[in-house]
PDB file of C-alpha atoms in Angstrom:
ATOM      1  CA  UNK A1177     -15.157 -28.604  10.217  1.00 56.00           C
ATOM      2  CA  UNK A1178     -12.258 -30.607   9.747  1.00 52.00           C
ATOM      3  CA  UNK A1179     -13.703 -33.799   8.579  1.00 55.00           C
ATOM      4  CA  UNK A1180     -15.220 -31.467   6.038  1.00 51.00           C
ATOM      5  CA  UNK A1181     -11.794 -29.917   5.275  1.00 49.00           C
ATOM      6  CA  UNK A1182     -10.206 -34.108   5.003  1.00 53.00           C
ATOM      7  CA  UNK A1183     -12.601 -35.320   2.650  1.00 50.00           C
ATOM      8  CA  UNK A1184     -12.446 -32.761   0.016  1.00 51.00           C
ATOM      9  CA  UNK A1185      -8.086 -32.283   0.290  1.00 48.00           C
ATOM     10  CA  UNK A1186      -7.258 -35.712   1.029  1.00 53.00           C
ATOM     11  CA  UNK A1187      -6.913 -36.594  -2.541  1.00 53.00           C
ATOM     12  CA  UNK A1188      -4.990 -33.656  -3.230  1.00 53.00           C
ATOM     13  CA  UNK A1189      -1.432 -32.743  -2.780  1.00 66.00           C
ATOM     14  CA  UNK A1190       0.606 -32.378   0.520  1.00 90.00           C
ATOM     15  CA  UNK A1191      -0.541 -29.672   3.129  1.00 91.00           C
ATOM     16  CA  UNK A1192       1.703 -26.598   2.781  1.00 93.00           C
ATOM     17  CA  UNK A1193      -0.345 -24.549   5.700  1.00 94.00           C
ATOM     18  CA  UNK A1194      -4.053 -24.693   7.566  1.00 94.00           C
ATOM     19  CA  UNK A1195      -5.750 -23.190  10.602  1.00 94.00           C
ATOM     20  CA  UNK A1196      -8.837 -22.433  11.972  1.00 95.00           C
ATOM     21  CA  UNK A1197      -9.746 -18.391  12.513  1.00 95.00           C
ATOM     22  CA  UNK A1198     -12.900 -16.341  14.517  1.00 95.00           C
ATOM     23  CA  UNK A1199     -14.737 -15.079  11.187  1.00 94.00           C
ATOM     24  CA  UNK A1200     -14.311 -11.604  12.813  1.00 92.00           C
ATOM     25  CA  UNK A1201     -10.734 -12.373  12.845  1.00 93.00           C
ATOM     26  CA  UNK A1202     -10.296 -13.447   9.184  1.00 91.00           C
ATOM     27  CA  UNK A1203      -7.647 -15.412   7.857  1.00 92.00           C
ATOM     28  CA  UNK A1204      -4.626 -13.209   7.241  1.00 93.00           C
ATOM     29  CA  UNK A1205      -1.706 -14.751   5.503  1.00 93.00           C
ATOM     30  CA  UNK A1206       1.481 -14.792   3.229  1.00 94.00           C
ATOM     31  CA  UNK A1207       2.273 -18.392   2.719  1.00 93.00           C
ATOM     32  CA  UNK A1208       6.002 -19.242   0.838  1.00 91.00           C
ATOM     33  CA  UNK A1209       4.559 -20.509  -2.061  1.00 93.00           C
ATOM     34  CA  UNK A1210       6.881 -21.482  -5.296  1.00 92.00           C
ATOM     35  CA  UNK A1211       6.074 -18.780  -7.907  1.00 91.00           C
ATOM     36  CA  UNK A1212       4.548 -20.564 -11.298  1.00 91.00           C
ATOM     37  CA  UNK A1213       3.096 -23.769  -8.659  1.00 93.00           C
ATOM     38  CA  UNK A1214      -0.419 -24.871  -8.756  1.00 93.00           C
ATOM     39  CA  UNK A1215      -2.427 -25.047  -5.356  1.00 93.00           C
ATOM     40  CA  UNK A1216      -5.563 -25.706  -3.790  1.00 93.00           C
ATOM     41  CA  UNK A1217      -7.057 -23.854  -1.355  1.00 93.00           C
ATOM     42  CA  UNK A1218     -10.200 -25.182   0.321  1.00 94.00           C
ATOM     43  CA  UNK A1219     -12.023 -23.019   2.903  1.00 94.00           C
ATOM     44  CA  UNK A1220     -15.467 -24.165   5.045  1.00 95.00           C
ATOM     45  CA  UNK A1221     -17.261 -21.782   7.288  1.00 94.00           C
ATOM     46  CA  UNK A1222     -19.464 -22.694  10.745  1.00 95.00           C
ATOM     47  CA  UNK A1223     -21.668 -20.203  12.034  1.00 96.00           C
ATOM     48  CA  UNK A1224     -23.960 -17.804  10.503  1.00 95.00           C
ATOM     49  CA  UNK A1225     -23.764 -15.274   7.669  1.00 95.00           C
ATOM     50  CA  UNK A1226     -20.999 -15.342   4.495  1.00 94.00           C
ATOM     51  CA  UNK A1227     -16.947 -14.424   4.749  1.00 93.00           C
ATOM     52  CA  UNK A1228     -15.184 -12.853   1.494  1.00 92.00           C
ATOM     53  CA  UNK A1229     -12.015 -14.924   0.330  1.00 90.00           C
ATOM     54  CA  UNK A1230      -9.377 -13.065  -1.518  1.00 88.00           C
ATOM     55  CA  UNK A1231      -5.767 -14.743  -3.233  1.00 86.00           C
ATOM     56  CA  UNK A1232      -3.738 -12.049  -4.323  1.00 84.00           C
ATOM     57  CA  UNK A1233      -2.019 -11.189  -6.997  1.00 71.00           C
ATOM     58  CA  UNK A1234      -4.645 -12.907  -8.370  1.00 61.00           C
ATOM     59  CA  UNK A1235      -3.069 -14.820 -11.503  1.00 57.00           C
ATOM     60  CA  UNK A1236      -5.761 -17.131 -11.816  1.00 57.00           C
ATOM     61  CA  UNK A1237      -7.529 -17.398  -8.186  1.00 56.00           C
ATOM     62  CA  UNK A1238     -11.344 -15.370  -8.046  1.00 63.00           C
ATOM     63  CA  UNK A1239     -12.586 -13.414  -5.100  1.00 76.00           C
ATOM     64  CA  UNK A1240     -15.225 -16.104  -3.599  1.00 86.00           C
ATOM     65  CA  UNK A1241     -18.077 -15.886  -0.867  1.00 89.00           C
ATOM     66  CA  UNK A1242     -18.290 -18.566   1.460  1.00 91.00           C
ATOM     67  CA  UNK A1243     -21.350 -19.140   3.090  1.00 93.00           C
ATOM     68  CA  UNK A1244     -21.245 -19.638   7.167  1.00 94.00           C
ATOM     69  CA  UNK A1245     -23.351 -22.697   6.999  1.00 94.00           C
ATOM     70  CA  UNK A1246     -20.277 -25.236   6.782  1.00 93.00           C
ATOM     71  CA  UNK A1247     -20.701 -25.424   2.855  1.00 89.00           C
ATOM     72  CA  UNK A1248     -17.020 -26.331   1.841  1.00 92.00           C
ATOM     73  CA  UNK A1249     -15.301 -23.346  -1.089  1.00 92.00           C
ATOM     74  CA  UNK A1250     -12.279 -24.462  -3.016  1.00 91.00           C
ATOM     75  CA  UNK A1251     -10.317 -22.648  -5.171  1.00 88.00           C
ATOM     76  CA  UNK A1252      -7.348 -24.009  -7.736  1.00 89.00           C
ATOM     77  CA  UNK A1253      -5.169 -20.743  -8.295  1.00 88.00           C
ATOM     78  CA  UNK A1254      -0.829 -20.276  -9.542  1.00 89.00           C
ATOM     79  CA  UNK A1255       1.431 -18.973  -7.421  1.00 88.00           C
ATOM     80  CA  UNK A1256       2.955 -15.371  -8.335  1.00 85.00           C
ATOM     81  CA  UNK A1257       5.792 -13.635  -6.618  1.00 82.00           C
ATOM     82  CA  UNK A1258       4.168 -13.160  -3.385  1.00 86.00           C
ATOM     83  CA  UNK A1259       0.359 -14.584  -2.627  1.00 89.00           C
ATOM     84  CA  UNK A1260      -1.888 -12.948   0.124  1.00 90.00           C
ATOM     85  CA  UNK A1261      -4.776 -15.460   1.491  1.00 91.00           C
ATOM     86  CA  UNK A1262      -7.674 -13.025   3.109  1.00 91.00           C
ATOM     87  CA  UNK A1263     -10.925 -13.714   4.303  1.00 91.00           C
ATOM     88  CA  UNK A1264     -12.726 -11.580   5.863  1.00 90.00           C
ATOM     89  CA  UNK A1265     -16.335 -11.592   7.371  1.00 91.00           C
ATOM     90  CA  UNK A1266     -19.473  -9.648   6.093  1.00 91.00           C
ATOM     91  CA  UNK A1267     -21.026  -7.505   8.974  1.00 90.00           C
ATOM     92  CA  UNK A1268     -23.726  -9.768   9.804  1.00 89.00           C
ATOM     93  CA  UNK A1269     -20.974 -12.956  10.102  1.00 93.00           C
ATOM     94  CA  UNK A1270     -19.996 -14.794  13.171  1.00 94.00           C
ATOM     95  CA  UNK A1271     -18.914 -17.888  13.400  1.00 95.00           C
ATOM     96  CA  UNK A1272     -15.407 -19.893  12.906  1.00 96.00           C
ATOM     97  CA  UNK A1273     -13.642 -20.498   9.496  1.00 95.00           C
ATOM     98  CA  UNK A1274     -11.310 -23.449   8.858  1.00 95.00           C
ATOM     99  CA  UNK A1275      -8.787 -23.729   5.810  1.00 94.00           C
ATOM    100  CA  UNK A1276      -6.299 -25.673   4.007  1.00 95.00           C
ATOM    101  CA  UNK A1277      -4.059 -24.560   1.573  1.00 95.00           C
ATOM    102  CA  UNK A1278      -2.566 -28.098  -0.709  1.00 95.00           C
ATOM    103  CA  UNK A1279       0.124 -28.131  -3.214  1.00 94.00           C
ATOM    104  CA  UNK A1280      -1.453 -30.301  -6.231  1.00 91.00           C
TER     105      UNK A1280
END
């Protein structure tokens, strides 16, 4: 998963946070992003099944379904005030979910 993660971000920005998460488990978190900032989050999922990605506020960021099948999601979204990152698995998911969130 990470050499899936490296050769879609390397061309990108610096890292400002990553990890790697149990789909049941979700990613859950609050990064300190600069309000107004571009960024780049890219998300890949192993496993079976689909996860749901959420950014919030969402200023310009979708929700997005990533499938479990190590297919590789990014997402180009501004910073507001205070951004969420959430994924969280559909009931049939299992698996592991890697991310990486760039400045660009």
């Amino acid at each position: 998963m990470k050499s899936a993660l490296d050769s879609v971000t390397k061309q990108d920005g610096s890292m400002v946070e990553s990890g790697v998460e149990r789909v049941s488990d979700g990613i859950h978190t609050q990064p300190d992003l600069i309000a107004g900032h571009a960024y780049k989050l890219t998300v890949v999922c192993a496993g079976k099944g689909t996860a749901e990605i959420t950014v919030t506020p969402r200023k310009t960021a979708a929700r997005k379904v990533v499938s479990c099948d190590r297919s590789v999601v990014s997402e180009r979204f501004t910073a507001g005030r205070h951004v969420h990152i959430d994924t969280q698995g559909r009931p049939e998911a299992s698996g592991m979910v890697a991310w990486r969130l760039n400045s660009v």
